[in-house]
CSV table of C-alpha atoms and ligand atoms in Angstrom, one decimal:
chain,number,residue,atom,x,y,z
A,1,MET,CA,-6.3,11.4,-53.9
A,2,THR,CA,-3.9,10.4,-56.6
A,3,PRO,CA,-0.1,11.0,-56.2
A,4,GLN,CA,-0.4,13.7,-58.9
A,5,GLN,CA,-3.2,15.5,-57.1
A,6,ILE,CA,-1.1,15.5,-53.9
A,7,GLU,CA,1.8,17.0,-55.7
A,8,LEU,CA,-0.4,19.7,-57.3
A,9,VAL,CA,-1.9,20.7,-54.0
A,10,LYS,CA,1.5,20.8,-52.2
A,11,ALA,CA,3.0,22.9,-55.0
A,12,THR,CA,0.2,25.6,-54.8
A,13,VAL,CA,0.0,25.9,-51.0
A,14,PRO,CA,3.0,28.3,-50.8
A,15,VAL,CA,1.5,30.5,-53.5
A,16,LEU,CA,-1.8,30.5,-51.7
A,17,ARG,CA,-0.1,31.2,-48.4
A,18,GLU,CA,1.7,34.2,-49.9
A,19,ASN,CA,-1.6,35.5,-51.0
A,20,GLY,CA,-3.1,34.3,-47.7
A,21,VAL,CA,-5.0,37.4,-46.6
A,22,ALA,CA,-6.1,38.1,-50.1
A,23,LEU,CA,-7.4,34.5,-50.5
A,24,THR,CA,-9.1,34.2,-47.2
A,25,GLY,CA,-10.6,37.7,-47.3
A,26,TYR,CA,-11.8,37.0,-50.9
A,27,PHE,CA,-13.2,33.7,-49.9
A,28,TYR,CA,-15.3,35.1,-47.0
A,29,ASN,CA,-16.6,38.1,-49.0
A,30,ARG,CA,-17.5,35.7,-51.8
A,31,MET,CA,-19.2,33.2,-49.6
A,32,LEU,CA,-21.1,35.7,-47.4
A,33,GLY,CA,-22.0,37.8,-50.5
A,34,ASN,CA,-23.6,34.7,-52.2
A,35,ASN,CA,-25.1,33.3,-49.0
A,36,PRO,CA,-26.0,36.3,-46.8
A,37,ASP,CA,-27.9,33.9,-44.4
A,38,LEU,CA,-24.5,32.6,-43.2
A,39,LYS,CA,-23.9,36.1,-41.6
A,40,GLU,CA,-26.1,34.8,-38.8
A,41,THR,CA,-23.8,31.7,-38.4
A,42,PHE,CA,-20.4,33.4,-38.6
A,43,ASN,CA,-19.1,35.7,-35.9
A,44,MET,CA,-19.1,39.1,-37.6
A,45,GLY,CA,-16.9,40.4,-34.8
A,46,HIS,CA,-14.2,38.0,-36.0
A,47,GLN,CA,-14.9,39.2,-39.5
A,48,ARG,CA,-14.3,42.8,-38.5
A,49,SER,CA,-11.0,41.9,-36.7
A,50,GLY,CA,-9.9,39.4,-39.5
A,51,ALA,CA,-9.5,36.6,-36.9
A,52,GLN,CA,-12.0,34.2,-38.6
A,53,ALA,CA,-10.6,34.7,-42.1
A,54,GLN,CA,-7.4,33.2,-40.8
A,55,ALA,CA,-9.1,30.3,-39.0
A,56,LEU,CA,-11.3,28.4,-41.5
A,57,ALA,CA,-9.4,29.0,-44.8
A,58,GLY,CA,-6.1,28.9,-42.9
A,59,ALA,CA,-7.0,25.5,-41.5
A,60,VAL,CA,-7.7,24.2,-45.0
A,61,LEU,CA,-4.3,25.5,-46.2
A,62,ALA,CA,-2.5,24.0,-43.2
A,63,TYR,CA,-4.2,20.6,-43.9
A,64,ALA,CA,-3.3,20.8,-47.6
A,65,GLU,CA,0.3,21.7,-46.8
A,66,ASN,CA,0.5,18.6,-44.7
A,67,ILE,CA,-1.6,16.4,-46.9
A,68,GLU,CA,0.8,13.4,-46.6
A,69,ASP,CA,0.8,13.7,-42.8
A,70,PRO,CA,-2.3,15.7,-41.8
A,71,SER,CA,-1.4,15.3,-38.1
A,72,VAL,CA,-1.3,19.1,-37.8
A,73,LEU,CA,-5.0,19.3,-37.9
A,74,LEU,CA,-6.1,15.9,-36.5
A,75,PRO,CA,-5.6,16.8,-32.8
A,76,VAL,CA,-7.9,19.8,-33.2
A,77,VAL,CA,-10.6,18.2,-35.3
A,78,GLU,CA,-12.7,17.4,-32.1
A,79,LEU,CA,-12.4,21.0,-30.8
A,80,ILE,CA,-13.4,22.5,-34.1
A,81,ALA,CA,-16.2,19.9,-34.6
A,82,HIS,CA,-17.7,20.8,-31.2
A,83,LYS,CA,-17.7,24.5,-32.2
A,84,HIS,CA,-19.3,23.7,-35.5
A,85,VAL,CA,-22.0,21.6,-33.7
A,86,SER,CA,-22.7,24.4,-31.3
A,87,LEU,CA,-23.4,26.6,-34.3
A,88,ASN,CA,-25.6,23.9,-35.9
A,89,ILE,CA,-23.4,23.5,-39.0
A,90,GLN,CA,-24.6,20.7,-41.2
A,91,ALA,CA,-23.2,18.6,-44.1
A,92,PRO,CA,-24.7,20.7,-46.9
A,93,ASP,CA,-22.8,23.8,-45.5
A,94,TYR,CA,-19.6,22.0,-46.4
A,95,SER,CA,-20.6,22.1,-50.1
A,96,ILE,CA,-21.1,25.9,-49.8
A,97,VAL,CA,-17.7,26.4,-48.2
A,98,GLY,CA,-16.0,24.0,-50.7
A,99,GLU,CA,-17.6,25.6,-53.8
A,100,ASN,CA,-16.6,29.1,-52.6
A,101,LEU,CA,-13.1,28.0,-51.7
A,102,LEU,CA,-12.5,26.4,-55.1
A,103,HIS,CA,-13.9,29.4,-57.0
A,104,SER,CA,-11.8,31.7,-54.8
A,105,ILE,CA,-8.6,29.7,-55.6
A,106,SER,CA,-9.5,29.8,-59.3
A,107,GLU,CA,-10.2,33.6,-59.2
A,108,VAL,CA,-7.3,34.6,-57.0
A,109,LEU,CA,-4.8,32.5,-59.0
A,110,SER,CA,-6.5,33.3,-62.3
A,111,ILE,CA,-6.8,29.6,-63.3
A,112,SER,CA,-9.8,28.0,-65.0
A,113,MET,CA,-12.2,25.9,-63.0
A,114,ASP,CA,-11.4,23.0,-65.4
A,115,ASP,CA,-7.8,23.0,-64.5
A,116,PRO,CA,-6.5,19.7,-62.9
A,117,LEU,CA,-5.3,21.9,-60.0
A,118,ILE,CA,-8.9,22.7,-59.0
A,119,ASP,CA,-9.8,19.0,-59.1
A,120,ALA,CA,-6.8,18.3,-56.8
A,121,TRP,CA,-8.0,21.0,-54.4
A,122,ALA,CA,-11.5,19.6,-54.5
A,123,ALA,CA,-10.2,16.2,-53.6
A,124,ALA,CA,-8.1,17.6,-50.7
A,125,TYR,CA,-11.0,19.7,-49.4
A,126,GLY,CA,-13.5,16.8,-49.8
A,127,GLN,CA,-11.3,14.5,-47.7
A,128,LEU,CA,-11.1,17.0,-44.8
A,129,ALA,CA,-14.8,17.9,-45.1
A,130,ASP,CA,-15.7,14.2,-44.8
A,131,LEU,CA,-13.6,13.9,-41.6
A,132,PHE,CA,-15.5,16.9,-40.1
A,133,ILE,CA,-18.9,15.7,-41.2
A,134,SER,CA,-18.4,12.2,-39.6
A,135,THR,CA,-16.9,13.7,-36.4
A,136,GLU,CA,-19.8,16.1,-36.1
A,137,LYS,CA,-22.4,13.4,-36.9
A,138,ALA,CA,-21.1,11.5,-33.9
A,139,ILE,CA,-21.6,14.5,-31.6
A,140,TYR,CA,-25.1,15.3,-33.0
A,141,ASP,CA,-26.0,11.6,-32.4
A,142,GLN,CA,-24.8,11.9,-28.9
A,143,HIS,CA,-26.9,15.0,-28.3
A,144,GLN,CA,-29.9,13.3,-29.8
A,145,GLN,CA,-29.5,10.4,-27.3
A,146,THR,CA,-28.9,12.5,-24.2
A,147,LYS,CA,-32.0,13.1,-22.2
A,148,GLY,CA,-33.0,16.7,-22.1
A,149,SER,CA,-30.6,17.7,-24.9
A,150,TRP,CA,-31.6,19.0,-28.4
A,151,LEU,CA,-30.5,19.7,-31.9
A,152,GLY,CA,-30.2,23.2,-33.4
A,153,TRP,CA,-31.5,26.2,-31.6
A,154,ARG,CA,-34.0,26.1,-28.7
A,155,ASN,CA,-35.8,29.2,-27.2
A,156,PHE,CA,-34.8,30.1,-23.7
A,157,LYS,CA,-36.0,32.9,-21.4
A,158,ILE,CA,-33.7,34.9,-19.2
A,159,ALA,CA,-35.3,33.9,-15.9
A,160,LYS,CA,-32.9,35.9,-13.7
A,161,LYS,CA,-29.9,38.2,-14.1
A,162,VAL,CA,-27.3,38.5,-11.3
A,163,ILE,CA,-24.5,41.1,-11.3
A,164,GLU,CA,-21.3,39.3,-10.4
A,165,SER,CA,-18.9,42.3,-10.8
A,166,ASP,CA,-18.6,45.7,-12.6
A,167,GLU,CA,-18.2,43.8,-15.9
A,168,ILE,CA,-19.7,40.3,-15.4
A,169,THR,CA,-23.4,39.4,-15.2
A,170,SER,CA,-24.8,35.9,-14.8
A,171,PHE,CA,-27.9,34.9,-16.9
A,172,TYR,CA,-30.1,32.1,-15.6
A,173,LEU,CA,-31.7,30.6,-18.7
A,174,ALA,CA,-34.9,28.5,-18.6
A,175,PRO,CA,-36.3,26.6,-21.6
A,176,VAL,CA,-39.5,28.3,-22.9
A,177,ASP,CA,-41.0,24.9,-23.7
A,178,GLY,CA,-40.6,24.0,-20.0
A,179,GLY,CA,-38.9,20.7,-21.0
A,180,ASP,CA,-35.9,18.8,-19.5
A,181,LEU,CA,-32.3,20.0,-19.5
A,182,PRO,CA,-29.3,17.7,-20.1
A,183,LYS,CA,-26.7,16.6,-17.7
A,184,TYR,CA,-23.7,18.2,-19.4
A,185,GLU,CA,-20.0,18.0,-18.4
A,186,ALA,CA,-18.8,20.8,-16.2
A,187,GLY,CA,-16.6,23.1,-18.4
A,188,GLN,CA,-18.7,22.7,-21.5
A,189,TYR,CA,-20.3,25.7,-23.4
A,190,ILE,CA,-23.4,26.6,-25.3
A,191,SER,CA,-23.9,29.0,-28.2
A,192,VAL,CA,-26.5,31.8,-27.7
A,193,ARG,CA,-27.9,33.7,-30.6
A,194,VAL,CA,-29.4,37.2,-30.2
A,195,PHE,CA,-30.5,40.0,-32.6
A,196,VAL,CA,-27.9,42.7,-32.7
A,197,PRO,CA,-29.8,45.9,-33.6
A,198,GLU,CA,-26.6,47.7,-34.8
A,199,LEU,CA,-26.0,44.9,-37.4
A,200,GLY,CA,-29.7,44.2,-38.2
A,201,LEU,CA,-28.7,40.5,-37.8
A,202,ARG,CA,-28.8,37.7,-35.3
A,203,GLN,CA,-25.3,36.8,-34.0
A,204,PRO,CA,-24.1,33.6,-32.2
A,205,ARG,CA,-21.4,33.5,-29.5
A,206,GLN,CA,-20.2,30.7,-27.2
A,207,TYR,CA,-20.6,31.0,-23.5
A,208,THR,CA,-19.3,28.4,-20.9
A,209,LEU,CA,-21.9,27.1,-18.5
A,210,SER,CA,-20.8,28.7,-15.3
A,211,THR,CA,-22.2,26.1,-12.9
A,212,SER,CA,-22.7,22.4,-12.6
A,213,PRO,CA,-25.8,20.9,-14.3
A,214,GLN,CA,-29.1,22.0,-12.7
A,215,ALA,CA,-32.6,20.7,-13.2
A,216,ASP,CA,-34.3,23.9,-14.4
A,217,TYR,CA,-31.8,26.3,-15.7
A,218,LEU,CA,-28.5,26.8,-17.6
A,219,ARG,CA,-26.3,29.6,-16.3
A,220,ILE,CA,-23.8,31.6,-18.2
A,221,SER,CA,-21.7,34.5,-16.9
A,222,VAL,CA,-20.9,37.2,-19.5
A,223,LYS,CA,-18.3,39.9,-19.5
A,224,ARG,CA,-19.5,43.1,-21.0
A,225,GLU,CA,-16.9,44.0,-23.6
A,226,ASP,CA,-16.8,47.8,-23.4
A,227,GLU,CA,-15.5,50.2,-26.0
A,228,LYS,CA,-11.7,50.5,-25.4
A,229,GLU,CA,-9.0,52.6,-27.0
A,230,ASN,CA,-10.2,52.8,-30.6
A,231,LEU,CA,-12.1,49.4,-30.6
A,232,ALA,CA,-15.8,49.4,-30.7
A,233,ALA,CA,-17.8,47.7,-27.9
A,234,GLY,CA,-18.6,44.0,-28.3
A,235,TRP,CA,-21.9,43.3,-30.1
A,236,VAL,CA,-23.3,40.2,-28.3
A,237,SER,CA,-22.1,40.8,-24.8
A,238,ASN,CA,-23.5,44.3,-24.8
A,239,THR,CA,-26.8,43.1,-26.3
A,240,LEU,CA,-27.1,40.4,-23.7
A,241,HIS,CA,-26.4,42.9,-20.8
A,242,SER,CA,-29.1,45.2,-22.2
A,243,LEU,CA,-31.7,42.5,-22.2
A,244,ALA,CA,-34.3,42.5,-19.4
A,245,GLU,CA,-35.3,39.4,-17.4
A,246,GLY,CA,-38.1,37.7,-19.3
A,247,SER,CA,-36.4,38.3,-22.7
A,248,GLN,CA,-36.0,35.3,-25.0
A,249,ILE,CA,-32.8,34.2,-26.7
A,250,GLU,CA,-31.8,31.1,-28.8
A,251,VAL,CA,-29.5,28.5,-27.3
A,252,SER,CA,-27.7,25.5,-28.7
A,253,ALA,CA,-27.1,22.3,-26.6
A,254,PRO,CA,-24.1,22.1,-24.3
A,255,THR,CA,-21.0,20.8,-26.0
A,256,GLY,CA,-17.2,21.1,-26.0
A,257,ASN,CA,-14.2,19.0,-25.1
A,258,PHE,CA,-12.9,21.1,-22.2
A,259,TYR,CA,-14.4,19.6,-19.1
A,260,LEU,CA,-13.5,18.0,-15.7
A,261,ILE,CA,-12.0,14.7,-16.6
A,262,ASP,CA,-11.5,13.0,-13.3
A,263,HIS,CA,-13.1,14.2,-10.0
A,264,THR,CA,-11.1,11.6,-8.0
A,265,LYS,CA,-7.7,13.2,-9.0
A,266,ARG,CA,-6.1,16.3,-7.6
A,267,ASN,CA,-7.4,19.2,-9.7
A,268,VAL,CA,-5.9,22.7,-10.1
A,269,PHE,CA,-7.9,25.5,-11.7
A,270,ILE,CA,-6.0,28.5,-13.0
A,271,SER,CA,-8.0,31.4,-14.5
A,272,GLY,CA,-7.6,34.9,-15.7
A,273,GLY,CA,-10.6,37.4,-15.7
A,274,VAL,CA,-13.8,35.9,-17.2
A,275,GLY,CA,-11.9,32.7,-17.8
A,276,LEU,CA,-13.1,31.7,-14.3
A,277,THR,CA,-16.5,30.5,-15.7
A,278,PRO,CA,-15.5,26.9,-16.5
A,279,MET,CA,-13.5,26.7,-13.3
A,280,ILE,CA,-16.5,27.7,-11.2
A,281,ALA,CA,-18.6,25.0,-13.1
A,282,MET,CA,-16.0,22.4,-12.4
A,283,LEU,CA,-15.5,23.4,-8.8
A,284,ASN,CA,-19.3,23.4,-8.2
A,285,GLN,CA,-19.3,19.9,-9.7
A,286,LEU,CA,-16.6,18.8,-7.3
A,287,VAL,CA,-18.6,20.2,-4.4
A,288,THR,CA,-21.7,18.2,-5.6
A,289,LEU,CA,-19.5,15.1,-5.7
A,290,ASP,CA,-18.2,15.9,-2.3
A,291,MET,CA,-14.6,16.6,-3.4
A,292,PRO,CA,-12.6,13.5,-2.7
A,293,GLN,CA,-9.2,15.3,-3.1
A,294,PRO,CA,-7.8,18.7,-2.3
A,295,VAL,CA,-8.5,21.3,-5.0
A,296,SER,CA,-6.6,24.5,-5.9
A,297,PHE,CA,-8.4,27.5,-7.3
A,298,ILE,CA,-6.0,30.1,-8.6
A,299,HIS,CA,-7.4,33.3,-10.1
A,300,ALA,CA,-6.0,36.5,-11.5
A,301,CYS,CA,-7.9,39.7,-12.3
A,302,ARG,CA,-7.4,43.4,-12.2
A,303,SER,CA,-9.0,44.2,-8.8
A,304,SER,CA,-12.0,43.5,-6.5
A,305,GLN,CA,-14.2,45.5,-8.8
A,306,VAL,CA,-14.0,43.0,-11.6
A,307,HIS,CA,-13.5,40.0,-9.3
A,308,ALA,CA,-16.6,37.9,-10.1
A,309,MET,CA,-18.1,35.3,-7.7
A,310,LYS,CA,-15.7,36.2,-5.0
A,311,LYS,CA,-18.2,35.6,-2.2
A,312,HIS,CA,-19.1,32.2,-3.6
A,313,ILE,CA,-15.5,31.1,-3.5
A,314,HIS,CA,-15.1,32.5,0.1
A,315,ASP,CA,-18.2,30.7,1.3
A,316,LEU,CA,-17.0,27.4,-0.3
A,317,LYS,CA,-13.6,27.8,1.3
A,318,ASP,CA,-15.2,28.1,4.7
A,319,LYS,CA,-17.3,24.9,4.1
A,320,TYR,CA,-14.6,22.8,2.4
A,321,PRO,CA,-11.2,22.9,4.0
A,322,ARG,CA,-9.9,20.8,1.0
A,323,LEU,CA,-10.3,23.9,-1.2
A,324,SER,CA,-7.2,26.2,-1.3
A,325,THR,CA,-7.2,29.5,-3.2
A,326,PHE,CA,-4.7,32.0,-4.4
A,327,THR,CA,-5.7,35.4,-5.9
A,328,ALA,CA,-3.6,37.9,-7.8
A,329,TYR,CA,-4.9,41.5,-8.3
A,330,GLU,CA,-3.0,43.3,-11.0
A,331,PHE,CA,-4.1,46.8,-9.7
A,332,PRO,CA,-5.6,46.4,-6.2
A,333,HIS,CA,-7.9,49.2,-5.1
A,334,ASP,CA,-7.4,51.2,-1.9
A,335,GLY,CA,-10.1,49.2,-0.1
A,336,ASP,CA,-8.7,45.8,-1.2
A,337,VAL,CA,-7.0,44.0,1.7
A,338,LEU,CA,-3.9,41.9,1.1
A,339,GLY,CA,-4.3,38.5,2.7
A,340,ILE,CA,-8.2,38.7,2.7
A,341,ASP,CA,-9.3,40.0,-0.8
A,342,TYR,CA,-6.1,39.0,-2.6
A,343,ASP,CA,-2.7,37.2,-2.0
A,344,ILE,CA,-0.4,39.1,-4.2
A,345,ALA,CA,-0.4,42.4,-6.1
A,346,GLY,CA,0.6,42.3,-9.8
A,347,ARG,CA,0.2,39.6,-12.5
A,348,LEU,CA,0.0,36.0,-11.6
A,349,ASP,CA,3.4,34.4,-11.3
A,350,LEU,CA,3.2,30.7,-10.2
A,351,SER,CA,6.6,30.9,-8.5
A,352,ASN,CA,4.8,33.0,-5.8
A,353,VAL,CA,2.2,30.3,-5.2
A,354,ASP,CA,2.7,27.8,-2.4
A,355,VAL,CA,4.0,24.5,-3.9
A,356,ALA,CA,1.3,22.6,-2.0
A,357,LEU,CA,-1.3,24.1,-4.4
A,358,LEU,CA,0.6,22.9,-7.5
A,359,PRO,CA,1.2,19.2,-7.3
A,360,ILE,CA,3.1,17.7,-10.2
A,361,ASN,CA,0.6,14.8,-10.7
A,362,ALA,CA,-2.6,16.9,-10.7
A,363,ASP,CA,-4.8,17.7,-13.7
A,364,TYR,CA,-4.5,21.4,-14.6
A,365,TYR,CA,-7.2,23.5,-16.2
A,366,LEU,CA,-6.3,26.8,-17.7
A,367,CYS,CA,-8.6,29.5,-19.1
A,368,GLY,CA,-8.0,33.2,-19.7
A,369,PRO,CA,-6.5,35.6,-22.2
A,370,MET,CA,-4.1,33.8,-24.7
A,371,PRO,CA,-0.9,35.4,-23.4
A,372,PHE,CA,-2.0,34.5,-19.8
A,373,MET,CA,-2.5,30.9,-20.7
A,374,ALA,CA,0.7,30.7,-22.7
A,375,GLU,CA,2.6,32.0,-19.6
A,376,GLN,CA,1.0,29.6,-17.1
A,377,HIS,CA,1.4,26.7,-19.5
A,378,LYS,CA,5.2,27.5,-19.8
A,379,ALA,CA,5.5,27.8,-16.0
A,380,LEU,CA,3.8,24.5,-15.4
A,381,ILE,CA,5.9,22.7,-18.0
A,382,ALA,CA,9.0,24.2,-16.3
A,383,ARG,CA,7.8,22.8,-12.9
A,384,GLY,CA,7.7,19.3,-14.5
A,385,VAL,CA,3.9,19.0,-15.0
A,386,PRO,CA,3.4,16.6,-18.0
A,387,ALA,CA,1.9,18.5,-21.0
A,388,GLN,CA,-0.9,15.9,-21.3
A,389,ASN,CA,-2.2,16.9,-17.8
A,390,ILE,CA,-2.6,20.5,-18.8
A,391,HIS,CA,-6.0,21.3,-20.4
A,392,SER,CA,-6.9,24.7,-21.8
A,393,GLU,CA,-9.8,26.6,-23.3
A,394,ALA,CA,-9.5,29.7,-25.5
A,395,PHE,CA,-12.4,32.2,-25.4
A,396,GLY,CA,-12.2,33.2,-29.0
A,397,THR,CA,-11.0,32.0,-32.3
A,398,GLY,CA,-7.3,31.2,-32.6
A,399,GLY,CA,-7.2,28.5,-29.9
A,400,VAL,CA,-6.4,26.2,-32.7
A,401,LYS,CA,-2.7,25.9,-33.3
A,402,LEU,CA,-1.8,25.1,-36.9
A,403,SER,CA,1.5,24.7,-38.7
B,501,FAD,C1,-15.6,28.2,-25.9
B,501,FAD,C2,-15.8,29.6,-25.6
B,501,FAD,C3,-16.4,29.9,-24.3
B,501,FAD,C4,-16.6,31.2,-23.9
B,501,FAD,N1,-17.1,31.5,-22.7
B,501,FAD,C5,-17.3,32.8,-22.3
B,501,FAD,C6,-17.8,33.1,-21.0
B,501,FAD,O1,-18.0,32.2,-20.2
B,501,FAD,N2,-18.0,34.4,-20.7
B,501,FAD,C7,-17.7,35.4,-21.5
B,501,FAD,O2,-17.9,36.6,-21.2
B,501,FAD,N3,-17.2,35.1,-22.8
B,501,FAD,C8,-17.0,33.9,-23.2
B,501,FAD,N4,-16.5,33.6,-24.4
B,501,FAD,C9,-16.3,34.7,-25.4
B,501,FAD,C10,-17.6,35.1,-26.1
B,501,FAD,O3,-18.0,34.0,-27.0
B,501,FAD,C11,-17.5,36.4,-27.0
B,501,FAD,O4,-16.4,36.2,-27.8
B,501,FAD,C12,-17.4,37.6,-26.1
B,501,FAD,O5,-18.6,37.8,-25.3
B,501,FAD,C13,-17.3,38.9,-27.0
B,501,FAD,O6,-18.4,38.9,-27.9
B,501,FAD,P1,-19.0,40.3,-28.4
B,501,FAD,O7,-20.0,40.0,-29.5
B,501,FAD,O8,-19.5,41.1,-27.2
B,501,FAD,O9,-17.8,41.0,-29.0
B,501,FAD,P2,-17.4,41.1,-30.6
B,501,FAD,O10,-18.4,42.1,-31.2
B,501,FAD,O11,-17.3,39.8,-31.1
B,501,FAD,O12,-16.0,41.8,-30.5
B,501,FAD,C14,-14.9,41.1,-29.9
B,501,FAD,C15,-13.9,42.0,-29.3
B,501,FAD,O13,-13.3,42.7,-30.4
B,501,FAD,C16,-13.3,44.1,-30.1
B,501,FAD,N5,-13.3,44.9,-31.4
B,501,FAD,C17,-14.3,45.8,-31.9
B,501,FAD,N6,-13.9,46.2,-33.1
B,501,FAD,C18,-12.8,45.6,-33.5
B,501,FAD,C19,-11.9,45.7,-34.6
B,501,FAD,N7,-12.2,46.5,-35.6
B,501,FAD,N8,-10.8,45.0,-34.6
B,501,FAD,C20,-10.5,44.2,-33.6
B,501,FAD,N9,-11.2,44.0,-32.5
B,501,FAD,C21,-12.4,44.8,-32.4
B,501,FAD,C22,-14.4,44.4,-29.2
B,501,FAD,O14,-14.2,45.5,-28.4
B,501,FAD,C23,-14.5,43.1,-28.4
B,501,FAD,O15,-13.6,43.2,-27.3
B,501,FAD,C24,-16.3,32.3,-24.8
B,501,FAD,C25,-15.8,32.0,-26.1
B,501,FAD,C26,-15.6,30.7,-26.5
B,501,FAD,C27,-15.0,30.4,-27.8
B,502,HEM,C1,-13.2,21.5,-43.9
B,502,HEM,C2,-13.8,22.6,-43.7
B,502,HEM,C3,-13.6,23.4,-42.5
B,502,HEM,C4,-12.5,23.7,-41.8
B,502,HEM,C5,-11.1,23.2,-41.9
B,502,HEM,C6,-12.9,24.6,-40.7
B,502,HEM,C7,-12.1,25.1,-39.7
B,502,HEM,C8,-12.5,26.0,-38.7
B,502,HEM,C9,-11.6,26.5,-37.7
B,502,HEM,C10,-10.1,26.2,-37.6
B,502,HEM,C11,-12.3,27.2,-36.9
B,502,HEM,C12,-11.8,28.0,-35.6
B,502,HEM,C13,-12.0,27.2,-34.4
B,502,HEM,C14,-11.5,27.9,-33.1
B,502,HEM,O1,-10.6,28.8,-33.2
B,502,HEM,O2,-12.0,27.6,-32.1
B,502,HEM,C15,-13.7,27.2,-37.3
B,502,HEM,C16,-14.7,27.9,-36.8
B,502,HEM,C17,-15.9,28.1,-37.4
B,502,HEM,N1,-16.3,27.5,-38.6
B,502,HEM,FE1,-15.3,26.1,-39.6
B,502,HEM,N2,-14.3,24.9,-40.8
B,502,HEM,C18,-14.7,24.2,-41.9
B,502,HEM,C19,-16.0,24.2,-42.4
B,502,HEM,C20,-17.0,25.0,-41.9
B,502,HEM,C21,-18.3,25.1,-42.5
B,502,HEM,C22,-18.9,24.3,-43.6
B,502,HEM,C23,-18.9,26.2,-41.9
B,502,HEM,C24,-20.3,26.7,-42.1
B,502,HEM,C25,-20.7,27.2,-43.2
B,502,HEM,C26,-18.0,26.7,-40.9
B,502,HEM,C27,-18.3,27.7,-40.0
B,502,HEM,C28,-17.5,28.0,-38.9
B,502,HEM,C29,-18.0,29.0,-37.9
B,502,HEM,C30,-19.3,29.8,-37.9
B,502,HEM,C31,-16.9,29.0,-37.0
B,502,HEM,C32,-16.8,29.9,-35.7
B,502,HEM,C33,-16.6,31.3,-36.2
B,502,HEM,C34,-16.1,32.2,-35.1
B,502,HEM,O3,-16.3,31.9,-33.9
B,502,HEM,O4,-15.5,33.1,-35.6
B,502,HEM,N3,-16.9,25.9,-40.9
B,502,HEM,N4,-13.7,26.4,-38.5
């Protein structure tokens, strides 16, 4: 980019930010209107809540705002690139996004497409798009070279459904082609794509693989997002729960940069609700590797009724004395026994957890609702845990912190 172009981009960012919702909303409507096929790539649930409109175009604005020092976005490029790969986004898709973004800027700011400002924005976007395309190519190449892995969507059959709690059901997914499966990293996720009758469209969603790599199936554990207050029920989770064993769904290859880094270290898993899925995968992986170090499994949920995989953890604890657990039930039920089913009533507060379960030099893994993760992260930092040893995964858009 020329110095003039950098100045032009920087000068218009505040104007675009001021019209942020108008611009991002305009951009999505324009792009999805011109390219209706993309409705089967984007999460229409985020479209209805507005979350996605802030994510993609917001990221471009944040990048442009910091064009001289784009470090705001660089640390999250890998995270976004894995998500793009799991949705099978390809280089030509960047041209569609770029073209619609530039036309949206021109139309929202009422400036001609020939204006030097549009050229400047095209250069800024192109620079960022190139960075994503090359990062994603490296991930696609890796998938291509991994035995049992694949590119794009592959058909899987729901071989078995197991009810884990009132809300969470596990799906055992077997490839319809009967081929091999890859040895993924425990903690990674797949995207699944199902036809949502209410929308008349296929919709993708990400689900963490909830156990360590197996020879003949991938397992996901899905929370049914029921209708609540005045919010409609979740589309994909309800569709999945309604599918019978034997049904087919589309699945993309395991990916993601949240996974068990070092099995030889002390590891502490802290989860809230369905955020336990990557923790179970990592724990099962440690069991497979015969757990060289003590492990802490700290979990918070509302009560035993929604406490998934409780028996699995109890059984592991009997077998592996190096596994320590701590469970918080926000609203214990009458039959829930303190000291057996759970360790504390109320929300998880790490100051109530035995310090032996929270060593300063451990690797920490967090997953759960955003406010839950923010609170645990703050508590760990206050205890002296180095920020670089705390790893977290957000189950939705918005995990990416920008500007
Ligand atoms: C990396 C990653 C891993 C994940 N792993 C798991 C996992 O292991 N298990 C799991 O269960 N989930 C997981 N998720 C979440 C999952 O991808 C879906 O987001 C989740 O299942 C909800 O999808 P849905 O289609 O059912 O809901 P959507 O239709 O997408 O709706 C999402 C939520 O918005 C609410 N809503 C409805 N209408 C509105 C409105 N107008 N405004 C605002 N909100 C509204 C719905 O009630 C619902 O709770 C993961 C997500 C990511 C990104
Ligand atoms: C330089 C260009 C792009 C930037 C900066 C960008 C940025 C982002 C960001 C920040 C997220 C949210 C990640 C998260 O919260 O986990 C995201 C998700 C996503 N992006 Fe991109 N993106 C770009 C290009 C594209 C392209 C070309 C496509 C496809 C046409 C695309 C499709 C998606 C989809 C489908 C999601 C997930 C949507 C969701 O779950 O709601 N993006 N992108």
